[in-house]
mmCIF file of C-alpha atoms and ligand atoms in Angstrom:
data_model
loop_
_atom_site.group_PDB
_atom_site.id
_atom_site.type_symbol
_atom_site.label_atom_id
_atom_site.label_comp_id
_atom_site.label_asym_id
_atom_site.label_seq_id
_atom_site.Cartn_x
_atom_site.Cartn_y
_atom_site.Cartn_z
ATOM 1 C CA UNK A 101 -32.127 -12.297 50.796
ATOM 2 C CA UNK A 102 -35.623 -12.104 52.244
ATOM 3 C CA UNK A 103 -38.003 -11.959 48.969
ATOM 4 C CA UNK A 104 -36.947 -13.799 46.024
ATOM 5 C CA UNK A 105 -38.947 -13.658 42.707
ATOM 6 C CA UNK A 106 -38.149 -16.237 40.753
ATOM 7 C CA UNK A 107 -38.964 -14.994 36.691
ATOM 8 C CA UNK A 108 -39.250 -17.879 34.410
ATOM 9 C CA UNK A 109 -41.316 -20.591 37.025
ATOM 10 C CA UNK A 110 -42.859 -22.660 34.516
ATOM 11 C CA UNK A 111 -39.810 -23.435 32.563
ATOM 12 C CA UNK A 112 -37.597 -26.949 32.443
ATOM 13 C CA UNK A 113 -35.139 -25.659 35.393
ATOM 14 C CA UNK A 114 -37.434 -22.530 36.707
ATOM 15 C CA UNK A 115 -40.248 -25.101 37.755
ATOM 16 C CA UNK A 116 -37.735 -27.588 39.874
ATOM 17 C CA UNK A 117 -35.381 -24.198 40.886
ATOM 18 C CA UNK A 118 -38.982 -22.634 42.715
ATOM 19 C CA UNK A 119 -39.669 -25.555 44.817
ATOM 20 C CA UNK A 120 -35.929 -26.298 45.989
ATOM 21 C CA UNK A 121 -35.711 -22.226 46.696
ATOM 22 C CA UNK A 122 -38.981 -22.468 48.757
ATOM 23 C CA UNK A 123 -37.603 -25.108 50.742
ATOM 24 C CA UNK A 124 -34.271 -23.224 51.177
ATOM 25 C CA UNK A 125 -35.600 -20.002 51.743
ATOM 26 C CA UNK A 126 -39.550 -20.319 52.915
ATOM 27 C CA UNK A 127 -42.369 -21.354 50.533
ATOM 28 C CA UNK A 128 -44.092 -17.490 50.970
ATOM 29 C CA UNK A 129 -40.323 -16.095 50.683
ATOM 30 C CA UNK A 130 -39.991 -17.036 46.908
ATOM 31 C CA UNK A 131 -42.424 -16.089 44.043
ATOM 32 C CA UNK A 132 -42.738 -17.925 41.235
ATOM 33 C CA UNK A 133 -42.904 -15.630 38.053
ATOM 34 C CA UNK A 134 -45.271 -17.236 35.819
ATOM 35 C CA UNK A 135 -46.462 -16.533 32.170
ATOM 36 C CA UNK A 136 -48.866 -19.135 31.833
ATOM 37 C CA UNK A 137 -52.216 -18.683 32.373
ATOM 38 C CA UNK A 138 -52.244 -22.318 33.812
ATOM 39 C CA UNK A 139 -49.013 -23.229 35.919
ATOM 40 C CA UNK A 140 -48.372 -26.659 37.519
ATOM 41 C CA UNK A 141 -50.423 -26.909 41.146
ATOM 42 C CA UNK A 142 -47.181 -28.005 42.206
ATOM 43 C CA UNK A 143 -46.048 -24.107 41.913
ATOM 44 C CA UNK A 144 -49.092 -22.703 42.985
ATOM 45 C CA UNK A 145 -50.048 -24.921 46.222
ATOM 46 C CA UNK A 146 -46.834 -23.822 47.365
ATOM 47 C CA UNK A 147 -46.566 -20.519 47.709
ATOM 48 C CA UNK A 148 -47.211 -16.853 45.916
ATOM 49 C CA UNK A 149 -47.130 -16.413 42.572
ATOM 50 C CA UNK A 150 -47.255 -13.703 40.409
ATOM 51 C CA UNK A 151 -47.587 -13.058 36.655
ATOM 52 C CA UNK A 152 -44.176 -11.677 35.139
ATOM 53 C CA UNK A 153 -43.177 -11.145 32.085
ATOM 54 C CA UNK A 154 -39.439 -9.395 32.378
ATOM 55 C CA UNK A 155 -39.957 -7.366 28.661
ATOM 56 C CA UNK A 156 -42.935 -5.664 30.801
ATOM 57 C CA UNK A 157 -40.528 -3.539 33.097
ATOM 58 C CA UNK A 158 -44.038 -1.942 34.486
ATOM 59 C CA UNK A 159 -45.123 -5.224 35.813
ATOM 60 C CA UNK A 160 -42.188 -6.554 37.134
ATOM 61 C CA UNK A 161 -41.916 -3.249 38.863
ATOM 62 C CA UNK A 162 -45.397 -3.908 40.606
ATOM 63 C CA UNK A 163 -44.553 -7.476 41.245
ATOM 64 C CA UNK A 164 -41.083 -6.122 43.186
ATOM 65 C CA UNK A 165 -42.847 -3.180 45.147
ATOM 66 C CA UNK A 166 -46.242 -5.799 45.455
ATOM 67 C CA UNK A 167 -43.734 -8.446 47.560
ATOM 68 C CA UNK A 168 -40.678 -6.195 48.561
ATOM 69 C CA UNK A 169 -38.606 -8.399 46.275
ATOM 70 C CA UNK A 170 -34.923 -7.786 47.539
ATOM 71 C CA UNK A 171 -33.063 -10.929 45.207
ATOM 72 C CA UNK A 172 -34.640 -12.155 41.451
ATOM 73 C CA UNK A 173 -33.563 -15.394 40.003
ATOM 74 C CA UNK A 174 -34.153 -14.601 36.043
ATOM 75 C CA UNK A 175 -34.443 -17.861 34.441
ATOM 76 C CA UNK A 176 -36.478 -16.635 31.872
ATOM 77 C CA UNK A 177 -34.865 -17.546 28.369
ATOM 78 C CA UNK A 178 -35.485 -18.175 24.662
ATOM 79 C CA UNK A 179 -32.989 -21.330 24.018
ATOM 80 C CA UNK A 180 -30.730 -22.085 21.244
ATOM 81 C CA UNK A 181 -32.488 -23.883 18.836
ATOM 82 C CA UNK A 182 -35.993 -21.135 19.101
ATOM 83 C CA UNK A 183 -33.491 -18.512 18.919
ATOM 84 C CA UNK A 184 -32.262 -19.284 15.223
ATOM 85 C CA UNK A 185 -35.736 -19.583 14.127
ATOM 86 C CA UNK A 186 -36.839 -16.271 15.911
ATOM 87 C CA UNK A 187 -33.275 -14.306 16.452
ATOM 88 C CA UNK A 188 -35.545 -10.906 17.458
ATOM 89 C CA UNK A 189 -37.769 -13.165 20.310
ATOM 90 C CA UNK A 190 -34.534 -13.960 21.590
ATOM 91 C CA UNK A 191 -32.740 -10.637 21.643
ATOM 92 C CA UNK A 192 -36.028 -9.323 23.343
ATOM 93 C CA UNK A 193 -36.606 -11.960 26.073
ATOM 94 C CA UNK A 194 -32.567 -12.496 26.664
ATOM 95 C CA UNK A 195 -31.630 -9.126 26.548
ATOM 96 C CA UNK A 196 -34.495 -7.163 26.984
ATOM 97 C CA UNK A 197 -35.678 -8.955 30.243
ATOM 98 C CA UNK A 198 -32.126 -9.053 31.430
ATOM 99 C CA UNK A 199 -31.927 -5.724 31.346
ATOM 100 C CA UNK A 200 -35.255 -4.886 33.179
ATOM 101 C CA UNK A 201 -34.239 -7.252 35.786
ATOM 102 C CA UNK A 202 -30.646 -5.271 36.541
ATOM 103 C CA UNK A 203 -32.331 -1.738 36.147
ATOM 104 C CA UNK A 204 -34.964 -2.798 38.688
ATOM 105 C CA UNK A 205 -32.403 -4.587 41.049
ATOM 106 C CA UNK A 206 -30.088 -1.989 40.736
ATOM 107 C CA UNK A 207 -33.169 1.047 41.595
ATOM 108 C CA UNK A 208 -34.279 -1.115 44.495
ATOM 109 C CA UNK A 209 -31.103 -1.747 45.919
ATOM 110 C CA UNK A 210 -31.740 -5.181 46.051
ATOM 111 C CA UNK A 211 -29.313 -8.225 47.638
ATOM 112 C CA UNK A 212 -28.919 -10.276 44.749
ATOM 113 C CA UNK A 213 -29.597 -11.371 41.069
ATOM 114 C CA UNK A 214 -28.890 -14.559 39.873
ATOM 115 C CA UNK A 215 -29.237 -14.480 35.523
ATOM 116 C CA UNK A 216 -28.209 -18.169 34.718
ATOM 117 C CA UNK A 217 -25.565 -18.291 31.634
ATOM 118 C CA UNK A 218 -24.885 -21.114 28.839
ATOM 119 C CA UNK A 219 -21.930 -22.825 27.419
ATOM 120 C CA UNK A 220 -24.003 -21.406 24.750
ATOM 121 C CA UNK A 221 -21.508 -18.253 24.837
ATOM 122 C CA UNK A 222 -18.920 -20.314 23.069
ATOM 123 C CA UNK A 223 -18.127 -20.902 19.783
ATOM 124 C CA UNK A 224 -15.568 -21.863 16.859
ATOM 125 C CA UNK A 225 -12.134 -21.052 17.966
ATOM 126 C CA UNK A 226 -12.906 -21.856 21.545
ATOM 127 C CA UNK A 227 -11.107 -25.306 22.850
ATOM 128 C CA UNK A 228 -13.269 -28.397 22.706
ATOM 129 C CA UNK A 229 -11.788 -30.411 25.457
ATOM 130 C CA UNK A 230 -11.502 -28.803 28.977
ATOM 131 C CA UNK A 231 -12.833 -25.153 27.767
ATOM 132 C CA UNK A 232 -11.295 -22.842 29.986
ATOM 133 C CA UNK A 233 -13.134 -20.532 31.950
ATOM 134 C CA UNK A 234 -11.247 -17.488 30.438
ATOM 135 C CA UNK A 235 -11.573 -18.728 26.726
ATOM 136 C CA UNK A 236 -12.605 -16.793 23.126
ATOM 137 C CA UNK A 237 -16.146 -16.285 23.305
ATOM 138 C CA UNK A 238 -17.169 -16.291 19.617
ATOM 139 C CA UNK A 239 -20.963 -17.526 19.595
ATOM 140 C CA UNK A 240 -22.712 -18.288 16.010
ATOM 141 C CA UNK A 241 -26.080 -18.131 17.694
ATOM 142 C CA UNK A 242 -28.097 -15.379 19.309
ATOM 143 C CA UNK A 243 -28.982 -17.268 22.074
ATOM 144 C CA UNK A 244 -24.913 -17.355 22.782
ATOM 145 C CA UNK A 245 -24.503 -14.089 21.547
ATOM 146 C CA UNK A 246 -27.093 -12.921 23.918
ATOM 147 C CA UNK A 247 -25.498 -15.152 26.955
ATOM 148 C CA UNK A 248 -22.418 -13.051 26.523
ATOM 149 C CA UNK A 249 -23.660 -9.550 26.552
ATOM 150 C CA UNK A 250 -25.138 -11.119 29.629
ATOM 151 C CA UNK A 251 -22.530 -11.692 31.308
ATOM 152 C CA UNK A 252 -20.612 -8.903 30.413
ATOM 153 C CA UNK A 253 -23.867 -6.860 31.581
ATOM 154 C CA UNK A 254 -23.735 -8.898 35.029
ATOM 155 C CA UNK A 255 -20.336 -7.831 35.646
ATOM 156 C CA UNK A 256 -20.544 -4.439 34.540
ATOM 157 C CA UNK A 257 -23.379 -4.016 36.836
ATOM 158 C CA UNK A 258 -21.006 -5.562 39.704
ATOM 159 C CA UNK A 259 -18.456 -3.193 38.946
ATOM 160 C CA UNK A 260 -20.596 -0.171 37.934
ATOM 161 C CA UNK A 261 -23.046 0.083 40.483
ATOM 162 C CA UNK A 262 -21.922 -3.111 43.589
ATOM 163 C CA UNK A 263 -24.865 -4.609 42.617
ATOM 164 C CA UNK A 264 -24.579 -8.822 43.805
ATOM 165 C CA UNK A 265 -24.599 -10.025 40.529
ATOM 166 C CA UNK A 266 -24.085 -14.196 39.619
ATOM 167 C CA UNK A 267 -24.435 -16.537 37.285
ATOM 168 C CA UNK A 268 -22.967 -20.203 36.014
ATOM 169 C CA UNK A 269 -22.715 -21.320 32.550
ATOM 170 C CA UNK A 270 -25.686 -24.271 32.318
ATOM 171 C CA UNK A 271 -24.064 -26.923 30.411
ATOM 172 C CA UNK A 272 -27.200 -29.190 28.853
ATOM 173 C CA UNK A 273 -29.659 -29.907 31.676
ATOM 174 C CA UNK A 274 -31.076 -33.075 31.821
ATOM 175 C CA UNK A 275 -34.303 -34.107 33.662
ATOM 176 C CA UNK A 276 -37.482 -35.665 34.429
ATOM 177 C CA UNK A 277 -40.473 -33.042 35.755
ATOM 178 C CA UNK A 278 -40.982 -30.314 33.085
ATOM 179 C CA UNK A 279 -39.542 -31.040 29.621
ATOM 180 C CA UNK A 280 -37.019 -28.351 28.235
ATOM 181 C CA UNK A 281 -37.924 -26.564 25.176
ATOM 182 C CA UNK A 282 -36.351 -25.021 22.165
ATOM 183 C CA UNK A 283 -32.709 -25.727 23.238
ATOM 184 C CA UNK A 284 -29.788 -28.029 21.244
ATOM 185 C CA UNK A 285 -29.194 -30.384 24.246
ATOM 186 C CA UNK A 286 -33.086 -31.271 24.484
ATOM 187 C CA UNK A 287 -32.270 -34.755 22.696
ATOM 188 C CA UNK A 288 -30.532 -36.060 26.210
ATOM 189 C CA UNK A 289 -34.115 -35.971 27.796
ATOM 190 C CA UNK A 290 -35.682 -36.684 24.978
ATOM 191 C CA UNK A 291 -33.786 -40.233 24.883
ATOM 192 C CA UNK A 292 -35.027 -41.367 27.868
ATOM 193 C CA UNK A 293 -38.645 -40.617 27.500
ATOM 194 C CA UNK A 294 -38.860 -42.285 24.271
ATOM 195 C CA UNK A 295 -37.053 -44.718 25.361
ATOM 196 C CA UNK A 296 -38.979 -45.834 28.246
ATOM 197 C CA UNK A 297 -42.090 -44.775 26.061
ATOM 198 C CA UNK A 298 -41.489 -47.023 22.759
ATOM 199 C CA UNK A 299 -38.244 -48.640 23.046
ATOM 200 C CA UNK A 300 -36.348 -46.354 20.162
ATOM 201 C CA UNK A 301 -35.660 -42.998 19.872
ATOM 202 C CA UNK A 302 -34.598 -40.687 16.379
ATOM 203 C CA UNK A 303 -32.112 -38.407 17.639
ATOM 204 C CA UNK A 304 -31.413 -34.919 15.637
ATOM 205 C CA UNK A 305 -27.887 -34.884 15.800
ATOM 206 C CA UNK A 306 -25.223 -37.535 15.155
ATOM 207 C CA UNK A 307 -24.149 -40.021 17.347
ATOM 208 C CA UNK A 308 -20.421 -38.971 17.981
ATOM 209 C CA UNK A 309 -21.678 -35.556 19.376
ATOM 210 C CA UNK A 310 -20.229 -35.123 22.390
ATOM 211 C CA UNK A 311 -21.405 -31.880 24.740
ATOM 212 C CA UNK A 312 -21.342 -30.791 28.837
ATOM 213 C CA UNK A 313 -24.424 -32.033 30.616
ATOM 214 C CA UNK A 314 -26.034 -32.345 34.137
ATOM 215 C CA UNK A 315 -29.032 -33.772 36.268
ATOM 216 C CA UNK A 316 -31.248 -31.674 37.199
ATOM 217 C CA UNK A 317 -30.551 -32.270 41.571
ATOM 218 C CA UNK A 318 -26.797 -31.129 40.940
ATOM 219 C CA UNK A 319 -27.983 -28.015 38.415
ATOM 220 C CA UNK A 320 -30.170 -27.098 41.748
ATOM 221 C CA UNK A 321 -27.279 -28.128 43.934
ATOM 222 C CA UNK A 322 -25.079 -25.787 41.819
ATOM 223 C CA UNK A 323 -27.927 -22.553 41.441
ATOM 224 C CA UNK A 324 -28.322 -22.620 45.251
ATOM 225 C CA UNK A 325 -24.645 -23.186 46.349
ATOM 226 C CA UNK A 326 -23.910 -19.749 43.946
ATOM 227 C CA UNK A 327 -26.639 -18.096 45.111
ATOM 228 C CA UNK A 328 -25.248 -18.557 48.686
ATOM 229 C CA UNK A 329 -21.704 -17.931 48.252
ATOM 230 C CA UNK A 330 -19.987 -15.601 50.630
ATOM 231 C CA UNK A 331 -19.591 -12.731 47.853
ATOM 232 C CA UNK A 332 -15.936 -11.540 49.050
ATOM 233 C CA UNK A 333 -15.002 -14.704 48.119
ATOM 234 C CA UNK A 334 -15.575 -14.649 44.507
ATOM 235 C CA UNK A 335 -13.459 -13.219 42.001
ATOM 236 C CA UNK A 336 -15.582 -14.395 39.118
ATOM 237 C CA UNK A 337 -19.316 -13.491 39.170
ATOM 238 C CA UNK A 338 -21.516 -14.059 35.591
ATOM 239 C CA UNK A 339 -19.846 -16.238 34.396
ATOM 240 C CA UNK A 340 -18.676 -19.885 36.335
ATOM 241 C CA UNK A 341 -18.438 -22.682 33.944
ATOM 242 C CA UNK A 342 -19.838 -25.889 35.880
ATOM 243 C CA UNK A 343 -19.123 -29.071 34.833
ATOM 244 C CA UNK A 344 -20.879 -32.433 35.481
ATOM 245 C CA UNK A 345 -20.665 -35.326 32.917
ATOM 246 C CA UNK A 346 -19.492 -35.466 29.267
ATOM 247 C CA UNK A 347 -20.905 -38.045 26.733
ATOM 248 C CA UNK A 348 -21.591 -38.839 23.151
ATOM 249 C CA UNK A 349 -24.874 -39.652 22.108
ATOM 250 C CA UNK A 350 -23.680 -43.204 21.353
ATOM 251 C CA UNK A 351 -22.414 -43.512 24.686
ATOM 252 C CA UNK A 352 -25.814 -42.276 26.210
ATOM 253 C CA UNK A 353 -27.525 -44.728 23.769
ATOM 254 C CA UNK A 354 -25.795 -47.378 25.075
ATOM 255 C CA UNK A 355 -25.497 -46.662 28.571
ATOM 256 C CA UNK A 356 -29.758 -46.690 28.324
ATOM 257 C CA UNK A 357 -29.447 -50.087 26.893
ATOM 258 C CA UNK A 358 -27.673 -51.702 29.729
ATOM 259 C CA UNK A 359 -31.211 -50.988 31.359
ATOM 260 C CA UNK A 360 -33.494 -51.673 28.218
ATOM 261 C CA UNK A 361 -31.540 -54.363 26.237
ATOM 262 C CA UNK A 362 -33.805 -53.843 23.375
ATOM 263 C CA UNK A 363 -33.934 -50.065 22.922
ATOM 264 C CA UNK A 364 -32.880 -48.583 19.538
ATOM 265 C CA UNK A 365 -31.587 -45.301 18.248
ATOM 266 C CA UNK A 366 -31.300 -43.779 14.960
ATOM 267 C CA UNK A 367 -29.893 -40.853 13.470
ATOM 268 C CA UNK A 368 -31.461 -37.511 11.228
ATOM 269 C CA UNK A 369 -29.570 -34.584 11.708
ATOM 270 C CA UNK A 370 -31.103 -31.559 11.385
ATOM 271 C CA UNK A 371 -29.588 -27.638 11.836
ATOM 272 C CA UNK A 372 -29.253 -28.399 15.888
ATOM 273 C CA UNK A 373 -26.568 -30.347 14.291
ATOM 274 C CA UNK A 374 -24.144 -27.107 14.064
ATOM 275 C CA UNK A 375 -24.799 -25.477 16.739
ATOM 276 C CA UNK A 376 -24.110 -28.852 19.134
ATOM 277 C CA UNK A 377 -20.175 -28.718 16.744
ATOM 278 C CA UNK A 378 -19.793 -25.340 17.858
ATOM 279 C CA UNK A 379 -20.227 -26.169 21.640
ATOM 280 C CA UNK A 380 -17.347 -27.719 24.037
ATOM 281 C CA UNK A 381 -17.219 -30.978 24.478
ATOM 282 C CA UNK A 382 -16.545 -30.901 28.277
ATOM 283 C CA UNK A 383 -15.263 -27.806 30.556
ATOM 284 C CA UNK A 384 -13.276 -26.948 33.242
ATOM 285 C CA UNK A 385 -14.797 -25.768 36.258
ATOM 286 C CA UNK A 386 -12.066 -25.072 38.614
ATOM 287 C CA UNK A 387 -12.637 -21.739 39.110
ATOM 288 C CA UNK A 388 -16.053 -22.787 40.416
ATOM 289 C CA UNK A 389 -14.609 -25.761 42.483
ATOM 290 C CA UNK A 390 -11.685 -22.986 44.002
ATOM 291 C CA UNK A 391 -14.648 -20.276 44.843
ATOM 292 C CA UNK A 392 -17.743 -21.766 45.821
ATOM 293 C CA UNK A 393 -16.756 -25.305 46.651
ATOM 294 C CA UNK A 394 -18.638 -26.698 43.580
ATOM 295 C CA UNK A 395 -18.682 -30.953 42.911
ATOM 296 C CA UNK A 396 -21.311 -32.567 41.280
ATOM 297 C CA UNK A 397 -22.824 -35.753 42.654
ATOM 298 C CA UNK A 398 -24.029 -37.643 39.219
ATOM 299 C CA UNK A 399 -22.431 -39.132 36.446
ATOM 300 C CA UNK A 400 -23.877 -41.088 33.176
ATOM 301 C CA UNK A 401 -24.682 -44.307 34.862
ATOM 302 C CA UNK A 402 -26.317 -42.984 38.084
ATOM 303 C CA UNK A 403 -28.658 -40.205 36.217
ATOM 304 C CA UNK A 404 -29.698 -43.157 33.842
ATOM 305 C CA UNK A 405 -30.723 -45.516 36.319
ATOM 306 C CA UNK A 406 -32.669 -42.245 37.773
ATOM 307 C CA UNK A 407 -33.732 -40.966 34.720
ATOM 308 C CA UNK A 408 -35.482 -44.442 33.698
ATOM 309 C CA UNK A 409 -36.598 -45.169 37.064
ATOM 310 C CA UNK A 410 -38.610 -42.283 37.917
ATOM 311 C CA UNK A 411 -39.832 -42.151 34.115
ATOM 312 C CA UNK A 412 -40.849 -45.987 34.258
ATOM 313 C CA UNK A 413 -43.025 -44.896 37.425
ATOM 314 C CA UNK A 414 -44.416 -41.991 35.805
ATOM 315 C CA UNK A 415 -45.340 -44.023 31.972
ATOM 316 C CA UNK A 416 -46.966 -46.878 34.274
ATOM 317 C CA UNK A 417 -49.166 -44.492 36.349
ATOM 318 C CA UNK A 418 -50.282 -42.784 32.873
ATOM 319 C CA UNK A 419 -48.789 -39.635 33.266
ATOM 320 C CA UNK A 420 -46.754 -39.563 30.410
HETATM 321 C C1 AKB B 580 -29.641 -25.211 24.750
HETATM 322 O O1 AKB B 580 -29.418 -26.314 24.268
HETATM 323 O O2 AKB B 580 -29.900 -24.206 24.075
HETATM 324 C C2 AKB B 580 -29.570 -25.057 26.249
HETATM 325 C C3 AKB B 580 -28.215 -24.612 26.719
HETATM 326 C C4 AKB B 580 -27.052 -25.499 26.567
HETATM 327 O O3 AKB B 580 -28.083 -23.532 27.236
HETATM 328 N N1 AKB B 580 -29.909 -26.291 26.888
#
């Protein structure tokens, strides 16, 4: 890989996913994709970027030829909980973009494309403890419903054409630089801003819900280590669960409060409720582990004291 355009810079895992590719690859080998008309300096100072929106196939066709873009990173994605309130936005961005991205990879011959899944692609009927990779993918939302036509797409377009397709499925992402945004896991970042903000948080789903989640350095750790796997070595492609840490928002609650004795949490449920029941509640990554060598380096307690310390720092200084 030589050019990499990352589509989707300004979001929660895009903005962090930019700056660890620029160090990886070169800061003016990767540019960030933006849609805002105002992205972070932090993406800007740092090397090219570019505006992209992936439903415009004409621009991201002069953004490819503009660089020589030979690899695209598409993290460009309308989340669970936006996604049942505007099921069309996310067909268009999920699928739509997708699609523009593969067609344009697969015209340019490029090297790679990396289209980042969800354990959003299961669903009632799939099993709750230890999800297999190789499971009944039954989504109720469109977000999930458009994370497995993804992945089908991704492998089809392996098969099909021997175009380097990859992608894991993102189990809840938790982190402390850009906040996520329209997705059912959002409450696990949430937490820890309010808590270091006002001492309590109201969370929107109950507190025995129990779901796959990971901080944000081993999501990176796990993006780059896929993106750089030797490809003759894998036997899956779009699809690689990747597991982390599993914990109930009463656990989470409580593991804050070893750190803030006198933070509170209360419960209102809202419709994020059902889509969180229809998720795993942890999932077996083996076949990442046997293929790409993946292990995670965080669990509960160390992303906590992380998560509070660098949050502390950044509520003292004003910034949030
Ligand atoms: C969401 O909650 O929608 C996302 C996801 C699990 O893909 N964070």
């Amino acid at each position: 890989m030589k050019k990499i355009l990352v589509i989707g810079s300004t979001g929660q895992i895009g903005s962090e996913l930019t700056l660890e590719l620029r160090k990886e690859f070169g800061a003016e080998n990767v540019i960030a994709g933006i849609r805002k008309t105002a992205p972070s300096p932090k993406l800007t100072e740092t090397g090219p970027c570019e505006v992209v929106d992936a439903t415009d196939r004409a621009q991201l066709e002069a953004v490819v030829k503009k660089h020589n873009i030979d690899a695209i990173v598409n993290m460009a994605a309308i989340l669970s909980a936006t996604g049942e309130k505007d099921p069309m936005y996310a067909w268009n961005v999920n699928m739509n973009g997708l699609i523009n991205v593969l067609e344009c990879a697969r015209e340019h011959k490029m090297a790679q494309v990396l289209t980042p899944s969800s354990i959003a692609v299961f669903g009632p009927g799939t099993p709750l403890d230890n999800t297999p990779q190789e499971t009944i993918l039954r989504p109720t939302t469109m977000y999930g419903i458009t994370k497995v036509a993804g992945e089908l797409l991704g492998d089809y377009y392996v098969r099909k054409y021997g175009l380097d397709v990859r992608g894991l499925r993102y189990p809840g992402i938790i982190s402390n630089e850009t906040l996520p945004g329209g997705g059912t896991t959002d409450y696990a970042v949430a937490i820890y801003y309010d808590a270091i903000k006002y001492g309590r948080y109201t969370c929107f789903v109950k507190e025995d819900t129990r779901l796959p989640m990971m901080y944000m350095p081993d999501c990176l750790k796990a993006t780059i280590m896929l993106m750089k796997a030797d490809f003759n070595k894998l036997k899956h492609h779009s699809d690689f669960n990747v597991g982390a840490m599993s914990f109930s928002v009463k656990e989470l609650a409580e593991n804050i409060k070893k750190y803030i004795p006198h933070f509170e949490i209360s419960y209102e449920p809202d419709f994020r409720q059902a889509i969180a029941d229809s998720w795993p509640n942890s999932i077996d990554d083996s076949a990442a582990r046997e293929e790409w060598g993946w292990k995670p380096d965080y669990d509960l307690d160390a992303m906590t004291r992380d998560m509070l310390q660098v949050l502390g720092e950044k509520h003292k200084a004003g910034l949030i």
